[in-house]
mmCIF file of C-alpha atoms in Angstrom:
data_model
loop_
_atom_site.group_PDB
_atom_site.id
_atom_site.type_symbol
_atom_site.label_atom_id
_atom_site.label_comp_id
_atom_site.label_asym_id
_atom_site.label_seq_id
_atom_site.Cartn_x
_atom_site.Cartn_y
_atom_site.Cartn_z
ATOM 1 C CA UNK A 1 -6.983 9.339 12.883
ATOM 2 C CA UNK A 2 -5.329 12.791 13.235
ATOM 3 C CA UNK A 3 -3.711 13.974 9.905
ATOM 4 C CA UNK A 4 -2.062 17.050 9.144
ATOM 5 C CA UNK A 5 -0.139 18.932 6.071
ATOM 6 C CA UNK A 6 3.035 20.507 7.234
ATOM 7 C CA UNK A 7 4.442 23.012 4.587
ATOM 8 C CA UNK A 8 8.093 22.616 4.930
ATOM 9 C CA UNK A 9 10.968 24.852 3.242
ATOM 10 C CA UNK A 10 11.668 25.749 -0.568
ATOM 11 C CA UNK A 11 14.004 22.501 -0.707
ATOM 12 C CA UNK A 12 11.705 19.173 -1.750
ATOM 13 C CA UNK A 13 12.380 15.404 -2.102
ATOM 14 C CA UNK A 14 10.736 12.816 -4.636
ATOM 15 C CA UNK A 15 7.980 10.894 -4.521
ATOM 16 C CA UNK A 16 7.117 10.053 -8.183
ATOM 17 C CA UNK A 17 3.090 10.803 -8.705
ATOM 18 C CA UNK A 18 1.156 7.205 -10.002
ATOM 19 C CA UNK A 19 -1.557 8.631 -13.209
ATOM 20 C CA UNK A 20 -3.173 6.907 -15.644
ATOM 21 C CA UNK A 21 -1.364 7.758 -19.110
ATOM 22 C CA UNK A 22 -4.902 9.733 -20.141
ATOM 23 C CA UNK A 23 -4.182 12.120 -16.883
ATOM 24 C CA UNK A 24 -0.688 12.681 -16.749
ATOM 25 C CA UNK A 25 0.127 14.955 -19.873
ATOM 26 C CA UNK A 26 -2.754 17.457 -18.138
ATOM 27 C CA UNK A 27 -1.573 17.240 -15.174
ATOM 28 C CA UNK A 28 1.852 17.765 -16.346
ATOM 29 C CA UNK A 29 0.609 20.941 -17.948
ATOM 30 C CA UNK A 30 -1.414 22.078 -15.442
ATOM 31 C CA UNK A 31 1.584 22.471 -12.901
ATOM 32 C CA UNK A 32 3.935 23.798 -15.833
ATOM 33 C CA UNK A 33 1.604 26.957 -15.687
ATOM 34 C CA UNK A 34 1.663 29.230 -13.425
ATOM 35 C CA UNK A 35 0.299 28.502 -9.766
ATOM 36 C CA UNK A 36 -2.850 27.136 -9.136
ATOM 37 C CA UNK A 37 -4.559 27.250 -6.070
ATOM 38 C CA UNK A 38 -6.183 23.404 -5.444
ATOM 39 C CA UNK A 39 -9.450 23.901 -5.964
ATOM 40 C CA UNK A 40 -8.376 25.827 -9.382
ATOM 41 C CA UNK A 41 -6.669 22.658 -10.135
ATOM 42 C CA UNK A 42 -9.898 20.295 -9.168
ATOM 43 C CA UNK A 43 -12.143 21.936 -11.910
ATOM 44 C CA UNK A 44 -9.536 22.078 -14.558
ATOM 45 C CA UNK A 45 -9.046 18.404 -13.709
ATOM 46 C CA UNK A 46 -12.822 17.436 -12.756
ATOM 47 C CA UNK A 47 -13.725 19.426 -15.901
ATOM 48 C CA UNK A 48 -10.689 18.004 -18.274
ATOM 49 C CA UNK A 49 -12.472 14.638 -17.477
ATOM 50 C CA UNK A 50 -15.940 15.581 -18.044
ATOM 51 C CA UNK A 51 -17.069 15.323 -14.550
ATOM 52 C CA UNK A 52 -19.893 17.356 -13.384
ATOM 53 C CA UNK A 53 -19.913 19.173 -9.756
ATOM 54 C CA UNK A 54 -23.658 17.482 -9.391
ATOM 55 C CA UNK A 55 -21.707 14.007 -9.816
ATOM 56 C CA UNK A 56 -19.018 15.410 -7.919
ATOM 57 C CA UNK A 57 -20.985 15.550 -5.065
ATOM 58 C CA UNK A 58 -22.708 12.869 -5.196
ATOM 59 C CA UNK A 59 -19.451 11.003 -4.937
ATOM 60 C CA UNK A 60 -18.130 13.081 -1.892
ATOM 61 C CA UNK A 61 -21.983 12.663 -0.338
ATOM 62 C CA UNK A 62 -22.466 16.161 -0.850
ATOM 63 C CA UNK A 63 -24.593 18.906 -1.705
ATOM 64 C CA UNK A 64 -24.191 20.526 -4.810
ATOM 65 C CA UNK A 65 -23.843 24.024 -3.604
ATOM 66 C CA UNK A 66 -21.395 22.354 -0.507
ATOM 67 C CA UNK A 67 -19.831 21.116 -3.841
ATOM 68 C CA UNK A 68 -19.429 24.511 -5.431
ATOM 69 C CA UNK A 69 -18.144 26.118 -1.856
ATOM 70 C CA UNK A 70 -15.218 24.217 -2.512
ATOM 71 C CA UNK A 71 -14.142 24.681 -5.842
ATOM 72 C CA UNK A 72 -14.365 28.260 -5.535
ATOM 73 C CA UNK A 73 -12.109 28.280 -2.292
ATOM 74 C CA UNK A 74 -15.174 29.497 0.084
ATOM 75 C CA UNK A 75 -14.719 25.935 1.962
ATOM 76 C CA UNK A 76 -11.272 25.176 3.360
ATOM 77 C CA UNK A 77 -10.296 21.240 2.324
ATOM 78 C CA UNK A 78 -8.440 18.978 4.630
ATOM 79 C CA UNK A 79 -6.855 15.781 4.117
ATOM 80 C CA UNK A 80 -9.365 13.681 3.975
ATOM 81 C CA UNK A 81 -11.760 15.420 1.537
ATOM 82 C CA UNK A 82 -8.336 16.221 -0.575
ATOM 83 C CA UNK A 83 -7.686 12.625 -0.749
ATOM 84 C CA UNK A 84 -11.603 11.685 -1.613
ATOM 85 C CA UNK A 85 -11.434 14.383 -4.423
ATOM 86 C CA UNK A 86 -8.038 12.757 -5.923
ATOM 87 C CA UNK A 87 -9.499 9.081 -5.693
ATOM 88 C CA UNK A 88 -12.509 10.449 -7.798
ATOM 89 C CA UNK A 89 -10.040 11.870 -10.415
ATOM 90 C CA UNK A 90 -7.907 8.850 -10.660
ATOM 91 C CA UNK A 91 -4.582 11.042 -9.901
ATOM 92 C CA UNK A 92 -2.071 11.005 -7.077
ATOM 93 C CA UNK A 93 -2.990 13.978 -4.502
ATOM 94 C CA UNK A 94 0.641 15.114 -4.557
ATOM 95 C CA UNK A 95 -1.280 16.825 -7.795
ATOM 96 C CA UNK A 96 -3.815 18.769 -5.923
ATOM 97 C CA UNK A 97 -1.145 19.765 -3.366
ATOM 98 C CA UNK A 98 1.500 20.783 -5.851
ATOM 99 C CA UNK A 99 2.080 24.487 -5.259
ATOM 100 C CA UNK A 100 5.283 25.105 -7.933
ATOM 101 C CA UNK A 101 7.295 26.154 -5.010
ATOM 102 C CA UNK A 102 9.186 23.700 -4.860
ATOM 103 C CA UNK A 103 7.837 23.330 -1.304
ATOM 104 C CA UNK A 104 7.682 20.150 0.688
ATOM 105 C CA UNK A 105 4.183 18.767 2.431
ATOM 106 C CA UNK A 106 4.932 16.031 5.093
ATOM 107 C CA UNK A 107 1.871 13.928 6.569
ATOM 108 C CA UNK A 108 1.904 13.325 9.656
ATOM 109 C CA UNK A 109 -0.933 11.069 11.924
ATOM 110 C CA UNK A 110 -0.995 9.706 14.944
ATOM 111 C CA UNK A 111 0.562 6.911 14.430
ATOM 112 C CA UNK A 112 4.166 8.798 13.346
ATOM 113 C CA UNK A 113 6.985 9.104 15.877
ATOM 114 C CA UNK A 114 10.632 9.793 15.922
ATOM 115 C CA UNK A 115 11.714 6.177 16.495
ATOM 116 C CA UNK A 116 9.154 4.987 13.163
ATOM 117 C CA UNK A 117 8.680 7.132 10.786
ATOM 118 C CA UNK A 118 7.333 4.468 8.772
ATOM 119 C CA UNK A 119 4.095 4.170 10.792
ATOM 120 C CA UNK A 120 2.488 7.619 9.211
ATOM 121 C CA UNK A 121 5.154 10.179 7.404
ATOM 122 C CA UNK A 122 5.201 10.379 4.235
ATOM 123 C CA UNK A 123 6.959 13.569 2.007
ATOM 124 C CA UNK A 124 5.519 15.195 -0.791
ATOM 125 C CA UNK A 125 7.374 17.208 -3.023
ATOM 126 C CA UNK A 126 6.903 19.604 -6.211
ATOM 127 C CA UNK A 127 10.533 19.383 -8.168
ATOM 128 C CA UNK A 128 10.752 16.291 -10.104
ATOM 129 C CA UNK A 129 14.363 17.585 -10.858
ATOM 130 C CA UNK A 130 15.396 18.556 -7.427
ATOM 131 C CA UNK A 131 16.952 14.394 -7.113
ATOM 132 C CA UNK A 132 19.521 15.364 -9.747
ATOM 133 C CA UNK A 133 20.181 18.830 -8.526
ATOM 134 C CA UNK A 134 21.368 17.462 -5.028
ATOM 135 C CA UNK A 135 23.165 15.187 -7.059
ATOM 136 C CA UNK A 136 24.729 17.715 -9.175
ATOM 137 C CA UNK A 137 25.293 20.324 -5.555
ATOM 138 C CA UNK A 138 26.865 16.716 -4.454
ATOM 139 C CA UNK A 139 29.354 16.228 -6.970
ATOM 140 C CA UNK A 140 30.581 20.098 -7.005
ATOM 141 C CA UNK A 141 30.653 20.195 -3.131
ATOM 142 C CA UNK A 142 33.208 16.890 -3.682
ATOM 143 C CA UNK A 143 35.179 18.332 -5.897
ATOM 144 C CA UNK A 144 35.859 21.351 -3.768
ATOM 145 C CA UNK A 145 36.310 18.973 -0.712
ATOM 146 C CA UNK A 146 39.037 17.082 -3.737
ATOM 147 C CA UNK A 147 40.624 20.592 -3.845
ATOM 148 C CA UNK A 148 41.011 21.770 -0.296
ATOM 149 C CA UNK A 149 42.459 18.370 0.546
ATOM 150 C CA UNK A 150 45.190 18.786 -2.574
ATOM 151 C CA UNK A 151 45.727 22.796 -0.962
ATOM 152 C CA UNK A 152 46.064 21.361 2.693
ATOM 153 C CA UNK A 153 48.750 18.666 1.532
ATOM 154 C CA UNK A 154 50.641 20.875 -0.508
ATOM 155 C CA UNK A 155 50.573 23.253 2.086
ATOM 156 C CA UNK A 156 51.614 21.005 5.015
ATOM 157 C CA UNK A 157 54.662 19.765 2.042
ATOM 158 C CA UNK A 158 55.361 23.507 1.649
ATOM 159 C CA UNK A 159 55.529 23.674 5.868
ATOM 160 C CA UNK A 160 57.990 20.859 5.969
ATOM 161 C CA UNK A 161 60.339 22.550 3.368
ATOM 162 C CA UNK A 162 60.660 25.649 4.838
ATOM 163 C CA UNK A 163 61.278 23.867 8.068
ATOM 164 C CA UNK A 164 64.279 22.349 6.267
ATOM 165 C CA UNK A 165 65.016 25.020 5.210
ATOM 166 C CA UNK A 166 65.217 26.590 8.755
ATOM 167 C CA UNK A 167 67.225 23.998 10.306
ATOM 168 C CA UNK A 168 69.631 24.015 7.514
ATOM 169 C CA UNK A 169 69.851 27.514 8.018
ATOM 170 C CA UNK A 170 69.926 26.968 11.567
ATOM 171 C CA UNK A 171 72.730 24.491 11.305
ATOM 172 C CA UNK A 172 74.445 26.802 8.963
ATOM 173 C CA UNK A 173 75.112 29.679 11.418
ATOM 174 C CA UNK A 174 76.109 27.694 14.160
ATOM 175 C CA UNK A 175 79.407 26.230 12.328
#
């Protein structure tokens, strides 16, 4: 199965992350920090939980030092082995990915096309808020739809005076 990460934009939609309640105030804290690069966040996470990188390994049917390689960014992770790592910390991997850009990741496999998107897209986000900002962006952008329609009607009443006007006027100098 072909998977990839697409990094899309600065805009981002919601998926809400699943944690266990012990998890989710670090992880909270973790991405209220500054940015951390994912393998920072795996050994503040692996280590928050008492995990060693020996039984990380082991786990991921590694070596140690293979291990290591990747938590100090020498070995690039893919999908899969970001996805491994996040089952063995019990937290969603939209917390690994989270890069407090506000970016958006989109999965894609093979399976994805532009009739299902069902059958393998799925849209990460990092702004938990960014739901009630395009709410918020909604609302103003219908209020100033609310006020050009009030300008155009008073404006097309304002047309149809003066054109009164103008045919009294009219009628006026031809008596």
């Amino acid at each position: 199965m072909v998977k990839k990460w697409l990094h899309i934009g600065s805009h981002a939609f919601t998926m809400i992350a699943k944690f266990t309640p012990n998890h989710q105030p670090f992880v909270e804290k973790l991405n209220q920090k500054l940015p951390m690069k994912t393998q920072d966040k795996i050994r503040a996470i692996r280590t928050q939980q008492k995990i060693s990188q020996k039984q990380m390994a082991e786990r991921l049917e590694l070596t140690p030092q293979a291990y290591s390689k990747i938590e100090s960014g020498k070995t690039k992770l893919n999908l899969d082995r970001i996805q491994q790592i996040a089952h063995i910390l019990n937290i969603d991997v939209t917390e690994l990915i989270h890069n407090n850009d506000n970016g958006v990741f989109l999965l894609i496999n093979e399976n994805c096309t532009n009739e299902n998107l069902n059958n393998g897209a799925i849209i990460y986000h990092s702004n938990p808020n960014h739901e009630q900002n395009l709410v918020h962006e909604n609302d103003k952008l219908q209020l100033i739809i609310t006020h050009k329609d009030e300008i155009i009607t008073q404006l097309q009443n304002e047309n149809s005076l003066l054109k009164q006007m103008l045919d009294l006027l009219k009628s006026n100098q031809s008596q």
